[in-house]
CSV table of C-alpha atoms and ligand atoms in Angstrom, one decimal:
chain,number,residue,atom,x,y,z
A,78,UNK,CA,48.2,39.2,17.0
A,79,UNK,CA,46.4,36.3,15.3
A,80,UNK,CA,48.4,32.6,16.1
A,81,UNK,CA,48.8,30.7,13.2
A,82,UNK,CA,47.1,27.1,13.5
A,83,UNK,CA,49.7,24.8,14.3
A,84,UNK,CA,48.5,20.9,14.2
A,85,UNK,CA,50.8,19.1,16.9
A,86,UNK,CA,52.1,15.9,15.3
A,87,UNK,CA,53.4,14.2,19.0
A,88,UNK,CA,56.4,12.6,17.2
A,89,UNK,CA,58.5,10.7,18.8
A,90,UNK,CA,62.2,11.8,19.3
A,91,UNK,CA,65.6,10.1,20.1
A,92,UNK,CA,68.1,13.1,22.3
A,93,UNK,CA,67.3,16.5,22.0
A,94,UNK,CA,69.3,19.3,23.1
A,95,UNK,CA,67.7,23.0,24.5
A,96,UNK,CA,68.6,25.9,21.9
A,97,UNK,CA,69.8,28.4,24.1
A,98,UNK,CA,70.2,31.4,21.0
A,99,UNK,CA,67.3,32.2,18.6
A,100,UNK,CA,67.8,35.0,16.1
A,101,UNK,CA,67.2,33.6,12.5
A,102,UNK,CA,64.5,31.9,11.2
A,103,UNK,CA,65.6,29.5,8.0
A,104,UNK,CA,63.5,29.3,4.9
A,105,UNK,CA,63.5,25.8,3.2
A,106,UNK,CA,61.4,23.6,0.2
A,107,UNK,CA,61.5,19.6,-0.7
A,108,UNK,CA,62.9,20.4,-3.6
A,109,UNK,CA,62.6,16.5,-4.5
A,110,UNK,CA,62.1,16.1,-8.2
A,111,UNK,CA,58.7,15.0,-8.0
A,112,UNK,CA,57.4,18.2,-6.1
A,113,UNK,CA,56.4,16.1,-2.8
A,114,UNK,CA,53.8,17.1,-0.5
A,115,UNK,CA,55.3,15.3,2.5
A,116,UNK,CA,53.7,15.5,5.6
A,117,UNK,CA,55.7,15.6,9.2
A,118,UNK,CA,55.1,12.1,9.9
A,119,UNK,CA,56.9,11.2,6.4
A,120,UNK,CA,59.9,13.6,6.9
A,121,UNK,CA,60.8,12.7,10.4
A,122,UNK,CA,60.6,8.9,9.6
A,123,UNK,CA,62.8,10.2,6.6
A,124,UNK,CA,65.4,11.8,9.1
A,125,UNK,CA,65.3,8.8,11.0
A,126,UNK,CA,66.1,6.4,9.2
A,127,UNK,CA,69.2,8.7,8.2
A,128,UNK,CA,70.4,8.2,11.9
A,129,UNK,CA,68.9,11.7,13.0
A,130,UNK,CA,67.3,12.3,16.1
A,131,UNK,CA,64.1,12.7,14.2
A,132,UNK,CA,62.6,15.3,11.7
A,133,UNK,CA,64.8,18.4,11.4
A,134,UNK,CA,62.6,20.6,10.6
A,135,UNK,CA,60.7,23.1,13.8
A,136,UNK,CA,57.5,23.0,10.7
A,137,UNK,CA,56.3,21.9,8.0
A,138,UNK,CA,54.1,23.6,5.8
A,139,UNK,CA,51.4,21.9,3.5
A,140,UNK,CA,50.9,22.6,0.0
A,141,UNK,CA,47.1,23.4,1.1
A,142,UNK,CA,48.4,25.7,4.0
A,143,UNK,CA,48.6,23.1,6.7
A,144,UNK,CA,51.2,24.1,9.7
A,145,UNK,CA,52.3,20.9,11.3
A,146,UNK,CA,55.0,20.6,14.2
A,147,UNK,CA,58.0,19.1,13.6
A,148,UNK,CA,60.9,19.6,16.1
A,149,UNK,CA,59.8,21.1,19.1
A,150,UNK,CA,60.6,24.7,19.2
A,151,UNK,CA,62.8,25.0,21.7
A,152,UNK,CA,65.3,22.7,20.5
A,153,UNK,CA,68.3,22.7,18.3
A,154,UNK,CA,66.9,21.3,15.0
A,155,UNK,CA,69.1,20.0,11.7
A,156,UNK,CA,68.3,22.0,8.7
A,157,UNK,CA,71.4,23.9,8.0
A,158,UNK,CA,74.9,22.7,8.8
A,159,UNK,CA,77.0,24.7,11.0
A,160,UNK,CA,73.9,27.2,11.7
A,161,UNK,CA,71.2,24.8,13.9
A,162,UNK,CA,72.2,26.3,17.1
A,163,UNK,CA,71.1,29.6,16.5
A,164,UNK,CA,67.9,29.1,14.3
A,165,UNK,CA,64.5,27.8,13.9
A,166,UNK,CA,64.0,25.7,10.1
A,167,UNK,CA,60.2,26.2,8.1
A,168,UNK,CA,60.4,23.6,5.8
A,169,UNK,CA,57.9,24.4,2.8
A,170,UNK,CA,56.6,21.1,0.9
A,171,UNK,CA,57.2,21.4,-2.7
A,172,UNK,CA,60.1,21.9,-5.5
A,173,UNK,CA,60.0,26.1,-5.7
A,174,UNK,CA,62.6,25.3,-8.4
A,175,UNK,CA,59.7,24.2,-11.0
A,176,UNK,CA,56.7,25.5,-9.1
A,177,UNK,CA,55.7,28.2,-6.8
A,178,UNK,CA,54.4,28.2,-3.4
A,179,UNK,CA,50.4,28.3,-3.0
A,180,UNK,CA,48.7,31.1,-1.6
A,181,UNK,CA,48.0,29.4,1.4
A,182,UNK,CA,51.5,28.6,2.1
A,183,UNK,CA,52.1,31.6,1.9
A,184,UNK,CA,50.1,33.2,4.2
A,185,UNK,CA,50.8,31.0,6.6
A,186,UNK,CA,54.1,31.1,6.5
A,187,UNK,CA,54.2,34.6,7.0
A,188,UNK,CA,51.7,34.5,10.3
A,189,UNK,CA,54.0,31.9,11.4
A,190,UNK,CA,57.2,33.9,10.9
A,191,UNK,CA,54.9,37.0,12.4
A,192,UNK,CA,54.5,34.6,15.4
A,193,UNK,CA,57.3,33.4,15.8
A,194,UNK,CA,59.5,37.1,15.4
A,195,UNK,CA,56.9,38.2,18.3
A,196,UNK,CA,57.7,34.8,20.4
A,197,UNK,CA,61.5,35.3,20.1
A,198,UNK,CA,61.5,39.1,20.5
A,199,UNK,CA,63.1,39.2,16.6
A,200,UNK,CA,62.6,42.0,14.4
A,201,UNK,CA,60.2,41.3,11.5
A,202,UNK,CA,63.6,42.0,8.8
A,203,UNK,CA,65.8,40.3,6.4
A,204,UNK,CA,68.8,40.0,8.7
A,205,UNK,CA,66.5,37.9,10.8
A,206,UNK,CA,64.8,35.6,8.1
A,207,UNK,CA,66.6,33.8,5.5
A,208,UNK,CA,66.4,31.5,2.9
A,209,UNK,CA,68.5,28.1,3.6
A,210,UNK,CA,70.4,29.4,-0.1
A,211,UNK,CA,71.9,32.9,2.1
A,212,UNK,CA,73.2,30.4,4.5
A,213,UNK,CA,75.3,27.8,2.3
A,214,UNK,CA,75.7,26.8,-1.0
A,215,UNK,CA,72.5,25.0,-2.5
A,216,UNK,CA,69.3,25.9,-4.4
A,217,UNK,CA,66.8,25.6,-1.7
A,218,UNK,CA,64.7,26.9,-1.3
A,219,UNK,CA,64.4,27.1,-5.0
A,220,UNK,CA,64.1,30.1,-7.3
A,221,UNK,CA,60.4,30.7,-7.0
A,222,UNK,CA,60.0,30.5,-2.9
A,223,UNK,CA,63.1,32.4,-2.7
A,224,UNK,CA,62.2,35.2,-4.8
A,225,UNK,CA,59.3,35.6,-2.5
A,226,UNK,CA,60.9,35.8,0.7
A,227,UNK,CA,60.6,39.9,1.1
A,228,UNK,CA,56.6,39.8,0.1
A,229,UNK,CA,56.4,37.2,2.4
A,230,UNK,CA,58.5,39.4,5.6
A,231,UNK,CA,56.5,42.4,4.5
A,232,UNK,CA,53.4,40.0,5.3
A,233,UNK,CA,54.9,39.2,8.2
A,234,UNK,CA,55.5,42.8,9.5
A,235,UNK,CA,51.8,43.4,8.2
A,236,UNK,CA,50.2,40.8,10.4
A,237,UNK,CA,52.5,41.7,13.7
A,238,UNK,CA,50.9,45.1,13.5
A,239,UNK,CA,47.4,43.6,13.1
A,240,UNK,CA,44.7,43.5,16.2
A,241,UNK,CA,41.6,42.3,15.1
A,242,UNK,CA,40.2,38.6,14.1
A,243,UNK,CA,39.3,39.2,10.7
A,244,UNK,CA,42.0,41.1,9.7
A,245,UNK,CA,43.7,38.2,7.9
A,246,UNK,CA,41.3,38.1,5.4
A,247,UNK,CA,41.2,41.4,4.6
A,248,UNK,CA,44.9,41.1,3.9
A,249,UNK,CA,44.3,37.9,1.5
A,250,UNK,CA,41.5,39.8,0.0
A,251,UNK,CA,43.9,42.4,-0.6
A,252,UNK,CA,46.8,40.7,-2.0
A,253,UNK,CA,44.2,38.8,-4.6
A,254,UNK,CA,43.0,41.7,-6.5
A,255,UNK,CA,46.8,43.9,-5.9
A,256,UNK,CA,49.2,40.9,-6.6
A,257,UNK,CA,52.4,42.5,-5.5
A,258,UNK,CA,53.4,44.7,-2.7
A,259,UNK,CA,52.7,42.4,0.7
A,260,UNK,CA,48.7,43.5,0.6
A,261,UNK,CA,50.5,46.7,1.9
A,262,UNK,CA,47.7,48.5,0.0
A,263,UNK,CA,46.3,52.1,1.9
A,264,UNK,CA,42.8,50.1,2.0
A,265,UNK,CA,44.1,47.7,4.8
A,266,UNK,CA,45.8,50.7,6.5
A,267,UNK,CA,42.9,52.8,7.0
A,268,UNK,CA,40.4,49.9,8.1
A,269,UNK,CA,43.5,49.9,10.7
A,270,UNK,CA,43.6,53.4,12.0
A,271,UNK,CA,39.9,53.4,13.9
A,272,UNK,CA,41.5,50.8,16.3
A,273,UNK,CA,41.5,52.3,20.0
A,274,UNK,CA,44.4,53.5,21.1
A,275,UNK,CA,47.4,51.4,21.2
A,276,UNK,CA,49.4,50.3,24.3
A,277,UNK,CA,52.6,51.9,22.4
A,278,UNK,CA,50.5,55.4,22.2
A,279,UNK,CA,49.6,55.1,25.9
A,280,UNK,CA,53.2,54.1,27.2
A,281,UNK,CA,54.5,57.4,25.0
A,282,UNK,CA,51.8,59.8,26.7
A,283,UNK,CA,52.4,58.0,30.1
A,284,UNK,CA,56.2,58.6,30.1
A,285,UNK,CA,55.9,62.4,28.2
A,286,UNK,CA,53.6,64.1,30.9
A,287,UNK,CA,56.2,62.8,33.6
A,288,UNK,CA,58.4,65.4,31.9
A,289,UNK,CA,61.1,63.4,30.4
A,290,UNK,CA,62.6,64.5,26.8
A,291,UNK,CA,61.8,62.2,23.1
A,292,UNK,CA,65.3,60.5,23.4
A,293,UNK,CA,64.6,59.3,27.1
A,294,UNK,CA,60.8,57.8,26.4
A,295,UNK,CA,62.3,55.9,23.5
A,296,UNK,CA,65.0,54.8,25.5
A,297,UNK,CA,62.7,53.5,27.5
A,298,UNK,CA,60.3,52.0,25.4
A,299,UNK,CA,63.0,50.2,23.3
A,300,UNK,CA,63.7,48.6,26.3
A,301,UNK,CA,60.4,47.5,27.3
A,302,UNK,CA,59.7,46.4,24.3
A,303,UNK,CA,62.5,44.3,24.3
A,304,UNK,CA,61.6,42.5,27.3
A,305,UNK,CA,58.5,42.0,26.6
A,306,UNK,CA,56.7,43.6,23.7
A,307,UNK,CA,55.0,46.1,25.2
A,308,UNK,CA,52.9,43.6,26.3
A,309,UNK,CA,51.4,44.3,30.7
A,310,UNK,CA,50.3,40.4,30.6
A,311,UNK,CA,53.6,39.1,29.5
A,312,UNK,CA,54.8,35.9,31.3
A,313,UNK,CA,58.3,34.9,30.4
A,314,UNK,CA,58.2,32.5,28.0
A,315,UNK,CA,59.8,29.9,28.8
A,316,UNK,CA,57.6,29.7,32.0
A,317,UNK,CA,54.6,29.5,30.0
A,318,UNK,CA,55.6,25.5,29.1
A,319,UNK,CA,57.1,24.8,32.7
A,320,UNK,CA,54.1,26.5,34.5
A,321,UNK,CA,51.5,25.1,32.1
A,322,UNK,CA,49.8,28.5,31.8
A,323,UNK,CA,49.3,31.7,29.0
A,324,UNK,CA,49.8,35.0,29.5
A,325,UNK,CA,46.0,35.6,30.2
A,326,UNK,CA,45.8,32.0,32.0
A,327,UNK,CA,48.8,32.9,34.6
A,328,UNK,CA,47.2,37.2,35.1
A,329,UNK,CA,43.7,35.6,35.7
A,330,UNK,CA,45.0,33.1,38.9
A,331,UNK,CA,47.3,35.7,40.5
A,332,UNK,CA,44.0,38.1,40.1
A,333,UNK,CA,42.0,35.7,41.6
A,334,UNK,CA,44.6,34.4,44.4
A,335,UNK,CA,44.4,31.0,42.6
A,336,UNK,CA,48.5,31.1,42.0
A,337,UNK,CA,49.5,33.0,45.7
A,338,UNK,CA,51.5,35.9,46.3
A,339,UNK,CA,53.8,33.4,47.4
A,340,UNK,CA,54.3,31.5,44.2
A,341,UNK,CA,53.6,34.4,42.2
A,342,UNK,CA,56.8,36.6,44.1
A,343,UNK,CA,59.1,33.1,43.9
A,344,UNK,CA,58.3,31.6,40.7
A,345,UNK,CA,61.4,33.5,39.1
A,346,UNK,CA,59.3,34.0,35.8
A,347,UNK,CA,59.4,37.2,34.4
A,348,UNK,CA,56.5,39.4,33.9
A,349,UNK,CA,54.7,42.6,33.0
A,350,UNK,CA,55.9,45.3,30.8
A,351,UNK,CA,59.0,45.5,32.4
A,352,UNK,CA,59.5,41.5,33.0
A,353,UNK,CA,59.8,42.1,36.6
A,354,UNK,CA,61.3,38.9,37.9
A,355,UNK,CA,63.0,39.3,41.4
A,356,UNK,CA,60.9,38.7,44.6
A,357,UNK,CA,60.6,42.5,46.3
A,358,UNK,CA,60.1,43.6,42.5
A,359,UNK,CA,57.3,41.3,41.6
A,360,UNK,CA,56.1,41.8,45.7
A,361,UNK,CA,56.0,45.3,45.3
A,362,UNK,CA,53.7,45.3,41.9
A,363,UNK,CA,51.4,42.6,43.6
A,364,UNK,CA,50.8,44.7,46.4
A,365,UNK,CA,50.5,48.0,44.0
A,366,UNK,CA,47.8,46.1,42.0
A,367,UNK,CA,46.2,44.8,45.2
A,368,UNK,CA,45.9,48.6,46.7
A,369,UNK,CA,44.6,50.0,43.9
A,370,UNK,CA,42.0,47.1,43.0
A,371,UNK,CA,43.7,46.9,39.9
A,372,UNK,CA,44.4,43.3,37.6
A,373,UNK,CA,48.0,42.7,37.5
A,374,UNK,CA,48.8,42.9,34.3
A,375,UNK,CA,46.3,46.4,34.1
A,376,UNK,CA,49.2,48.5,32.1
A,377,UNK,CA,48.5,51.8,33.9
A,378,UNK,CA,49.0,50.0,37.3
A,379,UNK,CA,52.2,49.0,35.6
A,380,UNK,CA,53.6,52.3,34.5
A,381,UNK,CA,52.8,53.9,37.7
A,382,UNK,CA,54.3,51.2,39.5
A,383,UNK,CA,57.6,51.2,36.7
A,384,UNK,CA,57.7,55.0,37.6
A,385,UNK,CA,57.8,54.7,41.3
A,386,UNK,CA,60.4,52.1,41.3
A,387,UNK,CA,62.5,54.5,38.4
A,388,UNK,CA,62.6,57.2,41.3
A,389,UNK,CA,64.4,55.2,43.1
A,390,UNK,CA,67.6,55.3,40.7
A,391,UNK,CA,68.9,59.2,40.8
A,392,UNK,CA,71.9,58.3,38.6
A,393,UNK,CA,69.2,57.0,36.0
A,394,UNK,CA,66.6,59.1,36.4
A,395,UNK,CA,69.5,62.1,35.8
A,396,UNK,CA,70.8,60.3,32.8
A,397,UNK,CA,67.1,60.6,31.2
A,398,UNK,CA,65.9,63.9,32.1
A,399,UNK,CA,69.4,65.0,30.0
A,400,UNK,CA,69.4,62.1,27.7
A,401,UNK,CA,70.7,63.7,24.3
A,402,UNK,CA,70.5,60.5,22.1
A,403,UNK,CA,68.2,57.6,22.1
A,404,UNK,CA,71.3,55.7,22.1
A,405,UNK,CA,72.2,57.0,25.5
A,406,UNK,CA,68.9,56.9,27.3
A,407,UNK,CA,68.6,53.1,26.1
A,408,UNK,CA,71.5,52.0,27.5
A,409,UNK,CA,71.3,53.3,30.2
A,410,UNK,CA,67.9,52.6,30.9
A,411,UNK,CA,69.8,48.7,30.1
A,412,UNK,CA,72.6,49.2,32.4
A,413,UNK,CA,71.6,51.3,35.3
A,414,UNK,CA,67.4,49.2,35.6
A,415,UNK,CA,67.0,46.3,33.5
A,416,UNK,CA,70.4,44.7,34.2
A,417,UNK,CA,69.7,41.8,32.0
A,418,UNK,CA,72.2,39.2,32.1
A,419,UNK,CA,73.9,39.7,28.6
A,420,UNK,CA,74.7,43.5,28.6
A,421,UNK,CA,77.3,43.4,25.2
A,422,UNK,CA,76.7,45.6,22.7
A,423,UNK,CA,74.6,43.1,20.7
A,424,UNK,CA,71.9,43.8,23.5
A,425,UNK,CA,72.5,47.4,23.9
A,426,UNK,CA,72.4,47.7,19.7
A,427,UNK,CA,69.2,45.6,19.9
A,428,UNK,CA,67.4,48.1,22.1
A,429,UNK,CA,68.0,50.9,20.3
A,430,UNK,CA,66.5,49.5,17.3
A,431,UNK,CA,63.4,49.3,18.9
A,432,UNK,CA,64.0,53.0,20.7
A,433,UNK,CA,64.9,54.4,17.6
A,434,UNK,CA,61.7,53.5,15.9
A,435,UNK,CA,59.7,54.7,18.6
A,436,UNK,CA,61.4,58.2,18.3
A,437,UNK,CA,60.8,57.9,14.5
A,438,UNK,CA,57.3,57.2,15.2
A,439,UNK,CA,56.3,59.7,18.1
A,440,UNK,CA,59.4,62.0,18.8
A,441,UNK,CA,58.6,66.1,18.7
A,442,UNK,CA,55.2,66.1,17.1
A,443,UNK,CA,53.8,64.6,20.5
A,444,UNK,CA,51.0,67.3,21.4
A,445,UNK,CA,48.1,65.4,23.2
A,446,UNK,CA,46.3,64.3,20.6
A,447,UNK,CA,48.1,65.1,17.8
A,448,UNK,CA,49.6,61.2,17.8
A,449,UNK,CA,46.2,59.3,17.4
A,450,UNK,CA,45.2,62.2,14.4
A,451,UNK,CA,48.4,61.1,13.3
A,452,UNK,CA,47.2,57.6,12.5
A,453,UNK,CA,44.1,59.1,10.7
A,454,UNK,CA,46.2,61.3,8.3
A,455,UNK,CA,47.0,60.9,5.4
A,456,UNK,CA,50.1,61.6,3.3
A,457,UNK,CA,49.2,62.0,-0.7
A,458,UNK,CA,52.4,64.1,-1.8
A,459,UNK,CA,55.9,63.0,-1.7
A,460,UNK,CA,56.1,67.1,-0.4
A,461,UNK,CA,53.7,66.2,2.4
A,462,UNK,CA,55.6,62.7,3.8
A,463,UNK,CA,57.7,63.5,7.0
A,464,UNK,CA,61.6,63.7,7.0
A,465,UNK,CA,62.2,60.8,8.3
A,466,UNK,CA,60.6,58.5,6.0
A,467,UNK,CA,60.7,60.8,2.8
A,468,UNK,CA,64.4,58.8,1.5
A,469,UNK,CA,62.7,55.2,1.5
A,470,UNK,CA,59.5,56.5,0.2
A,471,UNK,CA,61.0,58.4,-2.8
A,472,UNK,CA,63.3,55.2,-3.2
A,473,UNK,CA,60.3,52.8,-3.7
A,474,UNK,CA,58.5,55.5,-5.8
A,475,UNK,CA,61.6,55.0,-8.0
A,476,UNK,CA,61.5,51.4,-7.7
A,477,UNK,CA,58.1,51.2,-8.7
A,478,UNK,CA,57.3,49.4,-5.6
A,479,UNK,CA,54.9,52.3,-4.6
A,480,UNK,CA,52.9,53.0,-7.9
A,481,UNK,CA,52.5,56.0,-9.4
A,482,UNK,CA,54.5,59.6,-9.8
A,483,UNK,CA,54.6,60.4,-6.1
A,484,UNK,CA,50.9,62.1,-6.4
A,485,UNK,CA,48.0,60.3,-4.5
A,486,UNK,CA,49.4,58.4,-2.5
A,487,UNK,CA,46.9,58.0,0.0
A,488,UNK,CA,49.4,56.5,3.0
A,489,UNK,CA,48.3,56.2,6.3
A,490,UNK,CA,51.7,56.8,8.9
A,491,UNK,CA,51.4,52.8,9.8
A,492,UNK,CA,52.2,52.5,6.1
A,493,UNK,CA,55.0,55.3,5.8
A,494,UNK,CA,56.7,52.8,8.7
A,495,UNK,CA,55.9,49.2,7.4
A,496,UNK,CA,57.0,50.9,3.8
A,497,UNK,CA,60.2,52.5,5.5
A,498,UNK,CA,61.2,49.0,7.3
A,499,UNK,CA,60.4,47.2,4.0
A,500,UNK,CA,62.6,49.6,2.2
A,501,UNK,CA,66.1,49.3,4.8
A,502,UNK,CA,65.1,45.8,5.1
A,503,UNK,CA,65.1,45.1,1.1
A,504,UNK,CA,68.0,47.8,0.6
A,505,UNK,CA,70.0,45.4,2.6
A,506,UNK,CA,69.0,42.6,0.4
A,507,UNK,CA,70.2,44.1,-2.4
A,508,UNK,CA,73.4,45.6,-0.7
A,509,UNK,CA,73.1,49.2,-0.7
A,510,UNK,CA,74.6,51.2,2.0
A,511,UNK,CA,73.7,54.6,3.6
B,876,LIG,ZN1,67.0,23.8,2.9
C-alpha cells in the first residue's frame, strides 16, 4: 500500500508512557473560532504550556494536506479523556463547524487512517474509527468533518486494497468529477482487476489443493492475516524501531547473511506469514529457505514450510479436514498453532472476521481459475450479484448510494466487497440491526 508522507517534527517531550492497546483511531478539528491552521510546533507548545507532556495529538493534518508528527505513535496521547489508552488522536486543523475540510485533508487523512488500520492490524470500519463527538460530549470535530467520516473510511478501505504507485491519483481524479461515494466508482475497480495475482489468491489455492474444506482455508487465512496481513516479509512491528530495520531492509540482511542465523533465530521478533517468532520455528524456516535457495520472506517457501510444521499437530490438522464452520477452524487454528498470548474471545472474534471475509470472497466457487475470472467479471443486474452480497447491495440501491434502478451496474467483485463492508459498516452508524 502507498505510506502517507509524514513530516517528522522531532518535538521535544516531558514523560511518555508505552500504549500497550490500539483499536480506535479518534477523529478531531481546532474548532477555534478563527478557523486556525496550526501547525505541530504551535499545538504542542499549546499543550505545554497547559502542563501536558507535550502535544496530544499522534498527527496533525494541514489545511493544504500536510501530515506532521505529533506524539509519537506508540505512546498514550491526550485527546479524549478517559479513552487515551486505547487510541491513536488525528487532529485536523480548522473549525468543521463553519467550514469543511479541503480535499487534501482529506485524502490524506484517509491514507493515513489506511496506514495506520494496516500498521495496527485494525479493520478499515466504523467501530474502529471515530469522531472525538461518538466518544464524549462535544462538537468536534464539527458538523462538516464529521459528516464526512464514512466517505473518508470508505477511502480508507479503497486505498488498503490498492497496489500500484499511481493509484492515488486515480482515486482523486475519481472523486473530482463523481463527488460522493468514496471514488468507489467501477472505473477505479476495473483499472484494479489486471493486477497479477494477489498473495490472498495464492494463499487460498495453496491451502485448497492440500485438500482441506472452505471453512478450514478461511480459518486459516483469518488467522494469518491477523498476524501479519498476509504479508511473507512481515517483521513484527515493534521490532522494526528497536532493530532499526523495514520489512524489506531486515529479509534482504538475513538473505544475504548480513543479520546471522544466530541473530535472526534469537531476536524474538516475529516474522513471515505466520509471525514465526520462537527459535527452532524461525531455525527451521531459515534452513527451509536456505535448502531450497529461496529468499526468506519468498511466500511459497513460506506455505510449504507453514504446511510441514501443520502436520505435525494431528489434533489440528483433524479439526480442519472436518472443520464445519469458519468459526471452528479459526479458533482452532488460534488455539491448537498460533497460541498467541491473549486467547479471549475478543481475539478468537477478531479472527473470524478476517476468515469470514475470506470464505465470503473465495468459498465454493474456487475451481482453478475461476477466482482470478472472478476479479474480471462483472456484475450489471441486481439478479446477477452473488448471495452473499445481494442484501447490502439492494440496501444502497435503495439508499441511493449506488445510483440507478439496479440495471447497469457494472461492479467488479472488489467492489461488491468494499460496497458490502461500507454498507455493515454505515448500517452500524445508523443503528440498524440484522
Ligand atoms: Zn477533539
Amino acid at each position: 500500500m502507498e505510506r502517507v508522507k509524514i513530516i517528522e517534527t522531532d518535538l521535544k517531550f516531558n514523560d511518555l508512557v508505552e500504549r500497550s492497546v490500539t483499536d480506535m483511531i479518534v477523529i478531531h478539528h481546532t474548532g477555534n473560532p478563527t478557523d486556525d491552521d496550526l501547525n505541530a510546533s504551535e499545538i504542542h507548545q499549546i499543550h505545554l504550556n497547559q502542563g501536558w507532556s507535550g502535544i496530544g495529538y499522534h498527527f496533525v493534518i494541514r489545511k493544504d494536506g500536510t501530515v506532521e508528527r505529533g506524539r509519537p505513535d506508540w505512546a498514550i496521547g491526550a485527546h479524549a479523556e478517559g479513552e487515551n489508552s486505547h487510541t491513536i488522536g488525528i487532529h485536523i486543523c480548522g473549525n468543521f463547524e463553519m467550514g469543511t475540510p479541503t480535499e487534501a485533508q482529506i485524502e490524506n487523512l484517509a491514507l493515513l487512517i489506511a496506514n495506520l488500520c494496516e500498521d495496527y492490524k485494525l479493520l478499515i470500519d466504523r467501530n474502529h474509527i471515530v469522531g472525538h463527538k461518538e466518544l464524549m460530549s462535544t462538537a468536534c470535530p464539527g458538523k462538516h468533518l464529521f459528516s464526512l467520516i464514512d466517505t473518508i473510511v470508505g477511502k480508507a478501505v479503497y486505498y488498503s486494497l490498492q497496489t500500484s504507485q499511481n493509484s492515488r491519483a486515480k482515486n482523486e481524479q475519481k472523486t473530482a468529477t463523481n463527488g460522493d461515494c468514496a471514488g468507489l466508482t467501477s472505473q477505479n475497480s476495473r483499472e484494479t482487476s489486471q493486477k497479477k495475482e494477489l498473495p490472498e489468491i495464492k494463499i487460498w489455492r495453496f491451502f485448497k489443493e492440500k485438500g482441506l474444506n472452505d471453512c478450514a482455508v478461511a480459518g486459516i487465512m483469518g488467522n494469518l492475516y491477523a498476524e501479519s496481513g498476509l504479508i511473507p516479509t512481515n517483521l513484527q512491528n515493534s521490532f522494526e524501531s528497536s532493530l532499526g530495520v523495514n520489512d524489506e531492509g531486515y529479509t534482504a540482511s538475513v538473505d544475504d547473511g548480513s543479520y546471522s542465523f544466530e541473530r535472526f533465530i534469537n531476536d524474538g521478533a516475529g516474522f513471515g506469514l505466520a509471525q514465526w517468532t520462537y527459535y527452532t520455528r524461525k531455525a527451521g524456516l531459515y534452513e527451509f529457505a536456505k535448502h531450497t535457495g529461496r529468499s526468506i520472506g519468498d511466500l511459497d517457501m513460506q506455505l510449504e514450510y507453514l504446511w510441514d510444521e501443520l502436520q505435525k499437530y494431528e489434533d489440528l490438522m483433524g479439526k480442519l479436514r472436518n472443520a464445519k464452520s469458519v468459526r471452528e477452524a479459526s479458533d482452532a487454528f488460534l488455539l491448537d498453532f498460533e497460541r498467541p498470548a491473549d486467547q479471549g474471545e475478543g481475539q478468537k472474534s477478531y479472527r473470524a472476521e478476517f476468515a469470514d471475509e475470506f470464505y465470503e470472497k473465495y468459498a465454493s466457487d474456487f475451481e482453478g481459475e475461476k477466482i482470478i475470472m472472478e476479479n474480471e467479471k462483472r456484475y450489471n443486474t441486481i439478479e446477477e450479484v452473488p448471495e452473499w452480497a445481494k442484501p447490502e447491495i439492494e440496501y444502497l440501491i435503495k439508499e441511493k448510494i449506488i445510483q440507478g434502478d439496479g440495471k447497469n451496474l457494472d461492479l467488479s467483485h472488489d467492489m461488491l466487497r468494499i460496497y458490502v463492508s461500507m454498507s455493515r459498516a454505515f448500517k452500524r452508524v445508523i443503528g440498524i440491526c440484522y
